Amino acid sequence: MTEFGYFLSCEEFGPADLLDQASMAQDAGFRSLWISDHFHPWNDAQGHSPFVWSVIGGLSQRCELPVETAVTCPTVRLHPALVAQAAATSQVMLDGRFRLGLGSGEALNEHVLGDPWPIADVRLDMLEEAVEVIRKLFTGEQITHRGRHYTVENARLYTLPDTPPPIDLSAFGPKAAALASRIADGFVTTAPDPELIGTFRAGGAGRPVSASTKVCWAASRDEAVRTAHRLWSVEQLPGELNQILPTPRHFEQASELVTEETVAEAVPCGPDPEEHARRLRAFADAGVDRVHVGQMGPEQRGFFDFYRTKVLPLLDGAGPAGAGSAAERNGRTDRTDPRNGGERS
């Protein structure tokens, strides 16, 4: 059956708050953690963007939940060799509970060193080669790689886990989903889209599909809608804007077109547990193995109490009849099953 995890938003919270949320998520009954990897927030109102790998080190000391980056872009701002080293160390520190979620990224985070921002097809080609480099380094052997996009010379990872972290790929469109189907250990999405999930699963069964969605709990629905609109109206922008706009200010300008009414229709807001449960059931019904819920705004303690007592009990056994997590379907009990990246074409 579908499991439920918590999404730690590095765009909205600093390191100490993220660690506290991880502890509260564990106590509330969430089964895993996703954590975003950004250089910038989406807008100034969110106000944060700590270095994700430092936060993951802290998480390893604060809770026992599996952790996944959702997602890291290993192509422009960070060379894939450095991502491989960071992921291997994270897997060691988390005692095998880490998954490396990767995606093709956004200009918002990846252009900051002055590099050009490629078109979607090139970004996917870069992502595929980056995965190749990372997997080579996970072997622990000294490697030299000279490819279309990356060069690695005489590189070897010395701090390695017993088992390399699984690599999951994010996709918003069919090309990225097909790439994930071909080379990834799991699939990352933000929509209950059976077609995309089917594209991924066509490449072989037994690999987990994970997703995330944001909600906003507050004492009143109106208050929650205002908070969600102020902080996360960016999520209602159409098309590929999320991949190509370069600064938080550009996102603020584009988000002026998003109304509170649009947010209210799209986001579970307020204190009705059934409204929240309906959104999560949609992911379960689409065949998602694990759904990560992110609370928008400052009401974190109220959110965790609400989900612990009101929402998660409604979701016991969520998922299509006869379904189970990818791990369960393969006779395994691995609890390390896992927004950005991919193209929308």
mmCIF file of C-alpha atoms in Angstrom:
data_model
loop_
_atom_site.group_PDB
_atom_site.id
_atom_site.type_symbol
_atom_site.label_atom_id
_atom_site.label_comp_id
_atom_site.label_asym_id
_atom_site.label_seq_id
_atom_site.Cartn_x
_atom_site.Cartn_y
_atom_site.Cartn_z
ATOM 1 C CA MET A 1 0.000 0.000 0.000
ATOM 2 C CA THR A 2 1.017 3.605 -0.461
ATOM 3 C CA GLU A 3 3.213 5.084 2.256
ATOM 4 C CA PHE A 4 3.339 8.725 3.257
ATOM 5 C CA GLY A 5 6.406 10.823 3.889
ATOM 6 C CA TYR A 6 7.185 14.467 4.594
ATOM 7 C CA PHE A 7 8.712 17.010 2.202
ATOM 8 C CA LEU A 8 11.321 19.323 3.750
ATOM 9 C CA SER A 9 11.369 22.624 1.863
ATOM 10 C CA CYS A 10 14.827 24.185 1.812
ATOM 11 C CA GLU A 11 13.320 27.173 -0.007
ATOM 12 C CA GLU A 12 11.129 28.097 2.944
ATOM 13 C CA PHE A 13 13.041 27.072 6.065
ATOM 14 C CA GLY A 14 16.513 27.297 7.536
ATOM 15 C CA PRO A 15 18.549 24.311 8.715
ATOM 16 C CA ALA A 16 17.402 24.294 12.346
ATOM 17 C CA ASP A 17 13.729 24.409 11.393
ATOM 18 C CA LEU A 18 14.215 21.611 8.848
ATOM 19 C CA LEU A 19 15.798 19.370 11.474
ATOM 20 C CA ASP A 20 12.958 20.082 13.884
ATOM 21 C CA GLN A 21 10.416 19.257 11.180
ATOM 22 C CA ALA A 22 12.143 15.953 10.480
ATOM 23 C CA SER A 23 11.808 14.966 14.128
ATOM 24 C CA MET A 24 8.149 16.009 14.179
ATOM 25 C CA ALA A 25 7.502 14.094 10.957
ATOM 26 C CA GLN A 26 8.930 10.931 12.467
ATOM 27 C CA ASP A 27 6.853 11.354 15.626
ATOM 28 C CA ALA A 28 3.692 11.992 13.556
ATOM 29 C CA GLY A 29 4.046 8.690 11.700
ATOM 30 C CA PHE A 30 5.503 9.773 8.376
ATOM 31 C CA ARG A 31 7.740 7.088 6.915
ATOM 32 C CA SER A 32 10.363 8.990 4.907
ATOM 33 C CA LEU A 33 11.719 12.429 4.034
ATOM 34 C CA TRP A 34 12.189 14.308 0.798
ATOM 35 C CA ILE A 35 14.372 17.405 0.808
ATOM 36 C CA SER A 36 14.704 20.000 -1.952
ATOM 37 C CA ASP A 37 18.067 21.050 -3.394
ATOM 38 C CA HIS A 38 18.088 24.717 -4.438
ATOM 39 C CA PHE A 39 20.547 27.601 -4.669
ATOM 40 C CA HIS A 40 17.678 30.155 -4.625
ATOM 41 C CA PRO A 41 14.156 30.075 -3.238
ATOM 42 C CA TRP A 42 11.385 30.534 -5.779
ATOM 43 C CA ASN A 43 10.584 33.999 -4.384
ATOM 44 C CA ASP A 44 11.848 36.303 -1.668
ATOM 45 C CA ALA A 45 8.851 35.577 0.572
ATOM 46 C CA GLN A 46 10.105 31.991 1.022
ATOM 47 C CA GLY A 47 13.403 33.418 2.152
ATOM 48 C CA HIS A 48 15.784 30.448 2.525
ATOM 49 C CA SER A 49 18.050 28.098 0.618
ATOM 50 C CA PRO A 50 20.554 26.213 2.792
ATOM 51 C CA PHE A 51 23.092 23.825 1.270
ATOM 52 C CA VAL A 52 21.207 20.554 1.175
ATOM 53 C CA TRP A 53 24.181 18.259 1.829
ATOM 54 C CA SER A 54 24.940 19.979 5.128
ATOM 55 C CA VAL A 55 21.307 19.595 6.179
ATOM 56 C CA ILE A 56 21.356 15.893 5.258
ATOM 57 C CA GLY A 57 24.310 15.439 7.600
ATOM 58 C CA GLY A 58 22.216 16.965 10.359
ATOM 59 C CA LEU A 59 19.251 14.774 9.501
ATOM 60 C CA SER A 60 21.396 11.685 9.921
ATOM 61 C CA GLN A 61 21.843 12.636 13.564
ATOM 62 C CA ARG A 62 18.251 13.696 14.284
ATOM 63 C CA CYS A 63 15.963 10.945 13.010
ATOM 64 C CA GLU A 64 15.878 7.438 11.600
ATOM 65 C CA LEU A 65 13.795 8.067 8.497
ATOM 66 C CA PRO A 66 15.009 7.439 4.937
ATOM 67 C CA VAL A 67 16.020 10.627 3.112
ATOM 68 C CA GLU A 68 16.020 11.526 -0.588
ATOM 69 C CA THR A 69 17.020 14.660 -2.478
ATOM 70 C CA ALA A 70 14.053 15.867 -4.502
ATOM 71 C CA VAL A 71 15.792 16.661 -6.567
ATOM 72 C CA THR A 72 19.454 17.396 -7.204
ATOM 73 C CA CYS A 73 20.565 18.635 -10.615
ATOM 74 C CA PRO A 74 23.991 17.053 -11.312
ATOM 75 C CA THR A 75 24.691 18.810 -14.606
ATOM 76 C CA VAL A 76 25.582 22.523 -14.418
ATOM 77 C CA ARG A 77 26.014 24.069 -10.955
ATOM 78 C CA LEU A 78 27.369 20.819 -9.514
ATOM 79 C CA HIS A 79 29.619 18.460 -11.435
ATOM 80 C CA PRO A 80 28.391 14.858 -11.280
ATOM 81 C CA ALA A 81 31.635 13.734 -9.612
ATOM 82 C CA LEU A 82 30.907 16.041 -6.675
ATOM 83 C CA VAL A 83 27.310 14.823 -6.518
ATOM 84 C CA ALA A 84 28.593 11.256 -6.410
ATOM 85 C CA GLN A 85 30.876 12.055 -3.476
ATOM 86 C CA ALA A 86 28.108 13.889 -1.591
ATOM 87 C CA ALA A 87 25.615 11.081 -2.186
ATOM 88 C CA ALA A 88 28.036 8.348 -1.135
ATOM 89 C CA THR A 89 28.827 10.184 2.109
ATOM 90 C CA SER A 90 25.115 10.739 2.754
ATOM 91 C CA GLN A 91 24.454 7.027 2.304
ATOM 92 C CA VAL A 92 27.196 6.247 4.830
ATOM 93 C CA MET A 93 25.896 8.774 7.373
ATOM 94 C CA LEU A 94 22.303 7.579 6.971
ATOM 95 C CA ASP A 95 23.342 3.938 7.320
ATOM 96 C CA GLY A 96 21.905 2.956 3.951
ATOM 97 C CA ARG A 97 18.710 5.025 4.157
ATOM 98 C CA PHE A 98 19.555 7.505 1.373
ATOM 99 C CA ARG A 99 18.231 7.742 -2.168
ATOM 100 C CA LEU A 100 19.681 10.130 -4.734
ATOM 101 C CA GLY A 101 16.876 11.895 -6.563
ATOM 102 C CA LEU A 102 18.111 13.608 -9.733
ATOM 103 C CA GLY A 103 16.552 15.875 -12.333
ATOM 104 C CA SER A 104 17.475 18.155 -15.207
ATOM 105 C CA GLY A 105 17.000 21.248 -13.064
ATOM 106 C CA GLU A 106 15.949 24.867 -13.503
ATOM 107 C CA ALA A 107 17.744 27.990 -14.626
ATOM 108 C CA LEU A 108 16.830 29.519 -11.252
ATOM 109 C CA ASN A 109 19.493 27.414 -9.569
ATOM 110 C CA GLU A 110 21.808 26.276 -12.322
ATOM 111 C CA HIS A 111 22.755 29.515 -14.130
ATOM 112 C CA VAL A 112 24.384 31.114 -11.084
ATOM 113 C CA LEU A 113 27.977 30.388 -12.182
ATOM 114 C CA GLY A 114 27.415 32.037 -15.558
ATOM 115 C CA ASP A 115 27.049 28.858 -17.573
ATOM 116 C CA PRO A 116 24.521 28.794 -20.430
ATOM 117 C CA TRP A 117 21.164 27.132 -19.753
ATOM 118 C CA PRO A 118 20.624 24.465 -22.434
ATOM 119 C CA ILE A 119 17.370 23.459 -24.088
ATOM 120 C CA ALA A 120 15.453 20.518 -22.634
ATOM 121 C CA ASP A 121 16.819 17.846 -24.971
ATOM 122 C CA VAL A 122 20.407 18.844 -24.184
ATOM 123 C CA ARG A 123 19.672 18.937 -20.468
ATOM 124 C CA LEU A 124 18.362 15.367 -20.628
ATOM 125 C CA ASP A 125 21.455 14.260 -22.539
ATOM 126 C CA MET A 126 23.617 15.878 -19.847
ATOM 127 C CA LEU A 127 21.583 14.173 -17.145
ATOM 128 C CA GLU A 128 22.039 10.759 -18.726
ATOM 129 C CA GLU A 129 25.808 11.213 -18.902
ATOM 130 C CA ALA A 130 25.900 12.528 -15.344
ATOM 131 C CA VAL A 131 24.175 9.362 -14.112
ATOM 132 C CA GLU A 132 26.770 7.320 -15.967
ATOM 133 C CA VAL A 133 29.599 9.184 -14.222
ATOM 134 C CA ILE A 134 27.976 8.846 -10.806
ATOM 135 C CA ARG A 135 27.433 5.105 -11.182
ATOM 136 C CA LYS A 136 31.045 4.608 -12.267
ATOM 137 C CA LEU A 137 32.276 6.422 -9.175
ATOM 138 C CA PHE A 138 29.958 4.406 -6.929
ATOM 139 C CA THR A 139 32.014 1.317 -7.872
ATOM 140 C CA GLY A 140 34.938 2.602 -5.813
ATOM 141 C CA GLU A 141 37.300 2.157 -8.727
ATOM 142 C CA GLN A 142 39.544 4.885 -10.102
ATOM 143 C CA ILE A 143 37.863 6.216 -13.212
ATOM 144 C CA THR A 144 38.680 8.465 -16.128
ATOM 145 C CA HIS A 145 35.764 9.632 -18.222
ATOM 146 C CA ARG A 146 35.808 11.862 -21.285
ATOM 147 C CA GLY A 147 32.300 12.286 -22.600
ATOM 148 C CA ARG A 148 30.150 14.729 -24.503
ATOM 149 C CA HIS A 149 29.636 16.995 -21.504
ATOM 150 C CA TYR A 150 31.922 15.914 -18.645
ATOM 151 C CA THR A 151 35.528 15.031 -18.008
ATOM 152 C CA VAL A 152 36.693 13.098 -14.964
ATOM 153 C CA GLU A 153 40.346 12.232 -14.572
ATOM 154 C CA ASN A 154 41.838 9.697 -12.145
ATOM 155 C CA ALA A 155 38.951 10.061 -9.705
ATOM 156 C CA ARG A 156 38.082 7.603 -6.974
ATOM 157 C CA LEU A 157 35.676 7.750 -4.044
ATOM 158 C CA TYR A 158 37.277 6.443 -0.869
ATOM 159 C CA THR A 159 34.355 6.869 1.531
ATOM 160 C CA LEU A 160 31.765 4.464 0.180
ATOM 161 C CA PRO A 161 28.703 2.754 1.653
ATOM 162 C CA ASP A 162 28.248 -0.991 1.572
ATOM 163 C CA THR A 163 25.464 -0.471 -0.983
ATOM 164 C CA PRO A 164 25.424 2.508 -3.362
ATOM 165 C CA PRO A 165 22.388 4.762 -3.024
ATOM 166 C CA PRO A 166 19.656 4.070 -5.558
ATOM 167 C CA ILE A 167 19.291 6.753 -8.225
ATOM 168 C CA ASP A 168 15.793 8.013 -8.999
ATOM 169 C CA LEU A 169 14.967 10.416 -11.841
ATOM 170 C CA SER A 170 12.384 13.187 -11.951
ATOM 171 C CA ALA A 171 10.154 13.789 -14.969
ATOM 172 C CA PHE A 172 7.429 16.229 -15.925
ATOM 173 C CA GLY A 173 7.096 14.979 -19.508
ATOM 174 C CA PRO A 174 7.305 11.827 -21.618
ATOM 175 C CA LYS A 175 10.923 12.228 -22.751
ATOM 176 C CA ALA A 176 12.208 12.457 -19.203
ATOM 177 C CA ALA A 177 9.906 9.633 -18.089
ATOM 178 C CA ALA A 178 11.294 7.440 -20.857
ATOM 179 C CA LEU A 179 14.848 8.256 -19.748
ATOM 180 C CA ALA A 180 13.953 7.375 -16.173
ATOM 181 C CA SER A 181 12.418 4.128 -17.366
ATOM 182 C CA ARG A 182 15.658 3.214 -19.097
ATOM 183 C CA ILE A 183 18.333 4.164 -16.542
ATOM 184 C CA ALA A 184 16.820 4.879 -13.103
ATOM 185 C CA ASP A 185 16.165 2.813 -10.000
ATOM 186 C CA GLY A 186 12.987 4.764 -9.281
ATOM 187 C CA PHE A 187 10.738 7.546 -10.554
ATOM 188 C CA VAL A 188 10.043 10.967 -9.024
ATOM 189 C CA THR A 189 6.987 13.030 -9.934
ATOM 190 C CA THR A 190 4.760 15.781 -8.593
ATOM 191 C CA ALA A 191 1.512 14.754 -10.296
ATOM 192 C CA PRO A 192 -0.779 11.720 -10.044
ATOM 193 C CA ASP A 193 -0.287 11.058 -13.753
ATOM 194 C CA PRO A 194 -0.920 7.403 -14.668
ATOM 195 C CA GLU A 195 0.421 7.946 -18.198
ATOM 196 C CA LEU A 196 3.831 9.160 -17.034
ATOM 197 C CA ILE A 197 3.959 6.458 -14.389
ATOM 198 C CA GLY A 198 3.076 3.887 -17.027
ATOM 199 C CA THR A 199 5.878 5.152 -19.269
ATOM 200 C CA PHE A 200 8.321 4.635 -16.446
ATOM 201 C CA ARG A 201 7.030 1.208 -15.449
ATOM 202 C CA ALA A 202 7.148 0.000 -19.054
ATOM 203 C CA GLY A 203 10.902 -0.340 -18.550
ATOM 204 C CA GLY A 204 10.525 -2.931 -15.821
ATOM 205 C CA ALA A 205 8.531 -3.619 -12.685
ATOM 206 C CA GLY A 206 9.654 -3.444 -9.089
ATOM 207 C CA ARG A 207 11.062 0.075 -9.066
ATOM 208 C CA PRO A 208 9.377 2.583 -6.742
ATOM 209 C CA VAL A 209 7.383 5.610 -7.864
ATOM 210 C CA SER A 210 7.475 8.523 -5.432
ATOM 211 C CA ALA A 211 5.685 11.853 -5.513
ATOM 212 C CA SER A 212 5.200 15.037 -3.554
ATOM 213 C CA THR A 213 2.390 17.503 -3.061
ATOM 214 C CA LYS A 214 2.046 20.652 -0.994
ATOM 215 C CA VAL A 215 -0.805 21.502 1.345
ATOM 216 C CA CYS A 216 -1.535 24.307 3.765
ATOM 217 C CA TRP A 217 -3.089 23.547 7.122
ATOM 218 C CA ALA A 218 -4.400 26.474 9.187
ATOM 219 C CA ALA A 219 -7.233 27.059 11.606
ATOM 220 C CA SER A 220 -9.350 28.536 8.804
ATOM 221 C CA ARG A 221 -9.437 27.805 5.084
ATOM 222 C CA ASP A 222 -9.204 31.507 4.187
ATOM 223 C CA GLU A 223 -6.036 31.912 6.238
ATOM 224 C CA ALA A 224 -4.500 28.836 4.613
ATOM 225 C CA VAL A 225 -5.343 30.056 1.095
ATOM 226 C CA ARG A 226 -3.695 33.423 1.802
ATOM 227 C CA THR A 227 -0.560 31.709 3.065
ATOM 228 C CA ALA A 228 -0.381 29.297 0.139
ATOM 229 C CA HIS A 229 -0.864 32.143 -2.342
ATOM 230 C CA ARG A 230 1.776 34.343 -0.711
ATOM 231 C CA LEU A 231 4.439 31.642 -0.530
ATOM 232 C CA TRP A 232 3.745 29.129 -3.284
ATOM 233 C CA SER A 233 1.644 30.685 -6.073
ATOM 234 C CA VAL A 234 4.672 29.798 -8.218
ATOM 235 C CA GLU A 235 3.447 26.198 -8.253
ATOM 236 C CA GLN A 236 0.463 27.226 -10.378
ATOM 237 C CA LEU A 237 2.554 28.667 -13.219
ATOM 238 C CA PRO A 238 1.982 26.826 -16.509
ATOM 239 C CA GLY A 239 4.284 25.156 -18.976
ATOM 240 C CA GLU A 240 8.057 25.344 -18.742
ATOM 241 C CA LEU A 241 8.327 28.663 -16.882
ATOM 242 C CA ASN A 242 9.667 26.860 -13.813
ATOM 243 C CA GLN A 243 12.585 25.573 -15.871
ATOM 244 C CA ILE A 244 13.575 28.772 -17.681
ATOM 245 C CA LEU A 245 12.983 31.818 -15.446
ATOM 246 C CA PRO A 246 16.359 32.784 -13.934
ATOM 247 C CA THR A 247 15.698 34.696 -10.686
ATOM 248 C CA PRO A 248 13.232 34.816 -7.787
ATOM 249 C CA ARG A 249 12.166 38.280 -8.990
ATOM 250 C CA HIS A 250 11.107 36.820 -12.355
ATOM 251 C CA PHE A 251 9.002 34.233 -10.542
ATOM 252 C CA GLU A 252 7.419 36.965 -8.430
ATOM 253 C CA GLN A 253 6.486 38.860 -11.593
ATOM 254 C CA ALA A 254 4.996 35.785 -13.253
ATOM 255 C CA SER A 255 3.143 34.799 -10.086
ATOM 256 C CA GLU A 256 1.219 38.082 -10.125
ATOM 257 C CA LEU A 257 -0.985 36.340 -12.684
ATOM 258 C CA VAL A 258 -1.956 33.628 -10.172
ATOM 259 C CA THR A 259 -5.024 34.487 -8.090
ATOM 260 C CA GLU A 260 -6.018 33.288 -4.631
ATOM 261 C CA GLU A 261 -8.979 31.565 -6.292
ATOM 262 C CA THR A 262 -6.615 29.542 -8.493
ATOM 263 C CA VAL A 263 -4.616 28.457 -5.453
ATOM 264 C CA ALA A 264 -7.770 27.593 -3.508
ATOM 265 C CA GLU A 265 -8.886 25.280 -6.317
ATOM 266 C CA ALA A 266 -5.507 23.595 -6.686
ATOM 267 C CA VAL A 267 -4.184 23.213 -3.135
ATOM 268 C CA PRO A 268 -5.705 21.438 -0.111
ATOM 269 C CA CYS A 269 -6.108 24.320 2.336
ATOM 270 C CA GLY A 270 -7.473 24.581 5.858
ATOM 271 C CA PRO A 271 -8.691 22.188 8.547
ATOM 272 C CA ASP A 272 -10.890 19.712 6.620
ATOM 273 C CA PRO A 273 -9.103 16.344 6.841
ATOM 274 C CA GLU A 274 -11.112 14.844 3.993
ATOM 275 C CA GLU A 275 -9.933 17.567 1.586
ATOM 276 C CA HIS A 276 -6.332 16.654 2.366
ATOM 277 C CA ALA A 277 -7.030 12.924 2.197
ATOM 278 C CA ARG A 278 -8.685 13.224 -1.224
ATOM 279 C CA ARG A 279 -5.539 14.766 -2.686
ATOM 280 C CA LEU A 280 -3.330 12.014 -1.307
ATOM 281 C CA ARG A 281 -5.696 9.256 -2.415
ATOM 282 C CA ALA A 282 -5.394 10.566 -5.993
ATOM 283 C CA PHE A 283 -1.681 9.751 -5.901
ATOM 284 C CA ALA A 284 -2.324 6.351 -4.379
ATOM 285 C CA ASP A 285 -4.957 5.562 -7.020
ATOM 286 C CA ALA A 286 -2.470 6.529 -9.762
ATOM 287 C CA GLY A 287 -0.077 3.878 -8.507
ATOM 288 C CA VAL A 288 2.366 6.008 -6.505
ATOM 289 C CA ASP A 289 4.226 3.962 -3.886
ATOM 290 C CA ARG A 290 5.176 6.826 -1.584
ATOM 291 C CA VAL A 291 3.717 10.349 -1.342
ATOM 292 C CA HIS A 292 5.559 13.170 0.429
ATOM 293 C CA VAL A 293 3.456 15.980 1.862
ATOM 294 C CA GLY A 294 4.867 19.479 2.335
ATOM 295 C CA GLN A 295 3.222 22.018 4.643
ATOM 296 C CA MET A 296 3.323 25.595 3.374
ATOM 297 C CA GLY A 297 3.879 28.316 5.936
ATOM 298 C CA PRO A 298 4.748 28.543 9.623
ATOM 299 C CA GLU A 299 2.033 26.352 11.165
ATOM 300 C CA GLN A 300 4.242 23.268 11.288
ATOM 301 C CA ARG A 301 3.324 21.931 14.715
ATOM 302 C CA GLY A 302 -0.384 22.327 13.996
ATOM 303 C CA PHE A 303 0.084 20.547 10.670
ATOM 304 C CA PHE A 304 1.843 17.543 12.183
ATOM 305 C CA ASP A 305 -0.771 17.181 14.914
ATOM 306 C CA PHE A 306 -3.547 17.479 12.296
ATOM 307 C CA TYR A 307 -2.024 14.817 10.064
ATOM 308 C CA ARG A 308 -1.180 12.493 12.951
ATOM 309 C CA THR A 309 -4.670 12.583 14.424
ATOM 310 C CA LYS A 310 -6.977 13.390 11.508
ATOM 311 C CA VAL A 311 -5.499 12.739 8.049
ATOM 312 C CA LEU A 312 -3.133 9.766 8.193
ATOM 313 C CA PRO A 313 -5.759 7.580 9.938
ATOM 314 C CA LEU A 314 -8.063 8.210 6.950
ATOM 315 C CA LEU A 315 -5.355 6.894 4.630
ATOM 316 C CA ASP A 316 -4.636 3.582 6.298
ATOM 317 C CA GLY A 317 -4.493 1.077 3.459
ATOM 318 C CA ALA A 318 -4.532 3.761 0.766
ATOM 319 C CA GLY A 319 -3.802 2.495 -2.710
ATOM 320 C CA PRO A 320 -5.396 0.355 -5.382
ATOM 321 C CA ALA A 321 -6.704 -2.998 -4.214
ATOM 322 C CA GLY A 322 -3.946 -5.562 -4.201
ATOM 323 C CA ALA A 323 -1.233 -2.936 -4.600
ATOM 324 C CA GLY A 324 1.656 -2.446 -2.290
ATOM 325 C CA SER A 325 4.882 -0.584 -2.180
ATOM 326 C CA ALA A 326 7.442 -1.560 -4.780
ATOM 327 C CA ALA A 327 9.470 -3.147 -2.005
ATOM 328 C CA GLU A 328 6.550 -5.265 -0.829
ATOM 329 C CA ARG A 329 5.748 -6.410 -4.346
ATOM 330 C CA ASN A 330 9.287 -7.755 -4.609
ATOM 331 C CA GLY A 331 9.230 -9.456 -1.263
ATOM 332 C CA ARG A 332 11.552 -6.876 0.285
ATOM 333 C CA THR A 333 11.097 -4.712 3.353
ATOM 334 C CA ASP A 334 13.537 -1.967 2.321
ATOM 335 C CA ARG A 335 12.240 1.339 3.678
ATOM 336 C CA THR A 336 14.493 3.504 1.534
ATOM 337 C CA ASP A 337 11.993 3.882 -1.344
ATOM 338 C CA PRO A 338 11.849 7.696 -2.282
ATOM 339 C CA ARG A 339 10.090 19.055 -7.491
ATOM 340 C CA ASN A 340 12.089 19.627 -10.074
ATOM 341 C CA GLY A 341 13.764 18.480 -13.270
ATOM 342 C CA GLY A 342 12.593 17.055 -16.526
ATOM 343 C CA GLU A 343 10.832 18.640 -19.457
ATOM 344 C CA ARG A 344 7.117 19.070 -20.012
ATOM 345 C CA SER A 345 7.152 18.112 -23.686
#
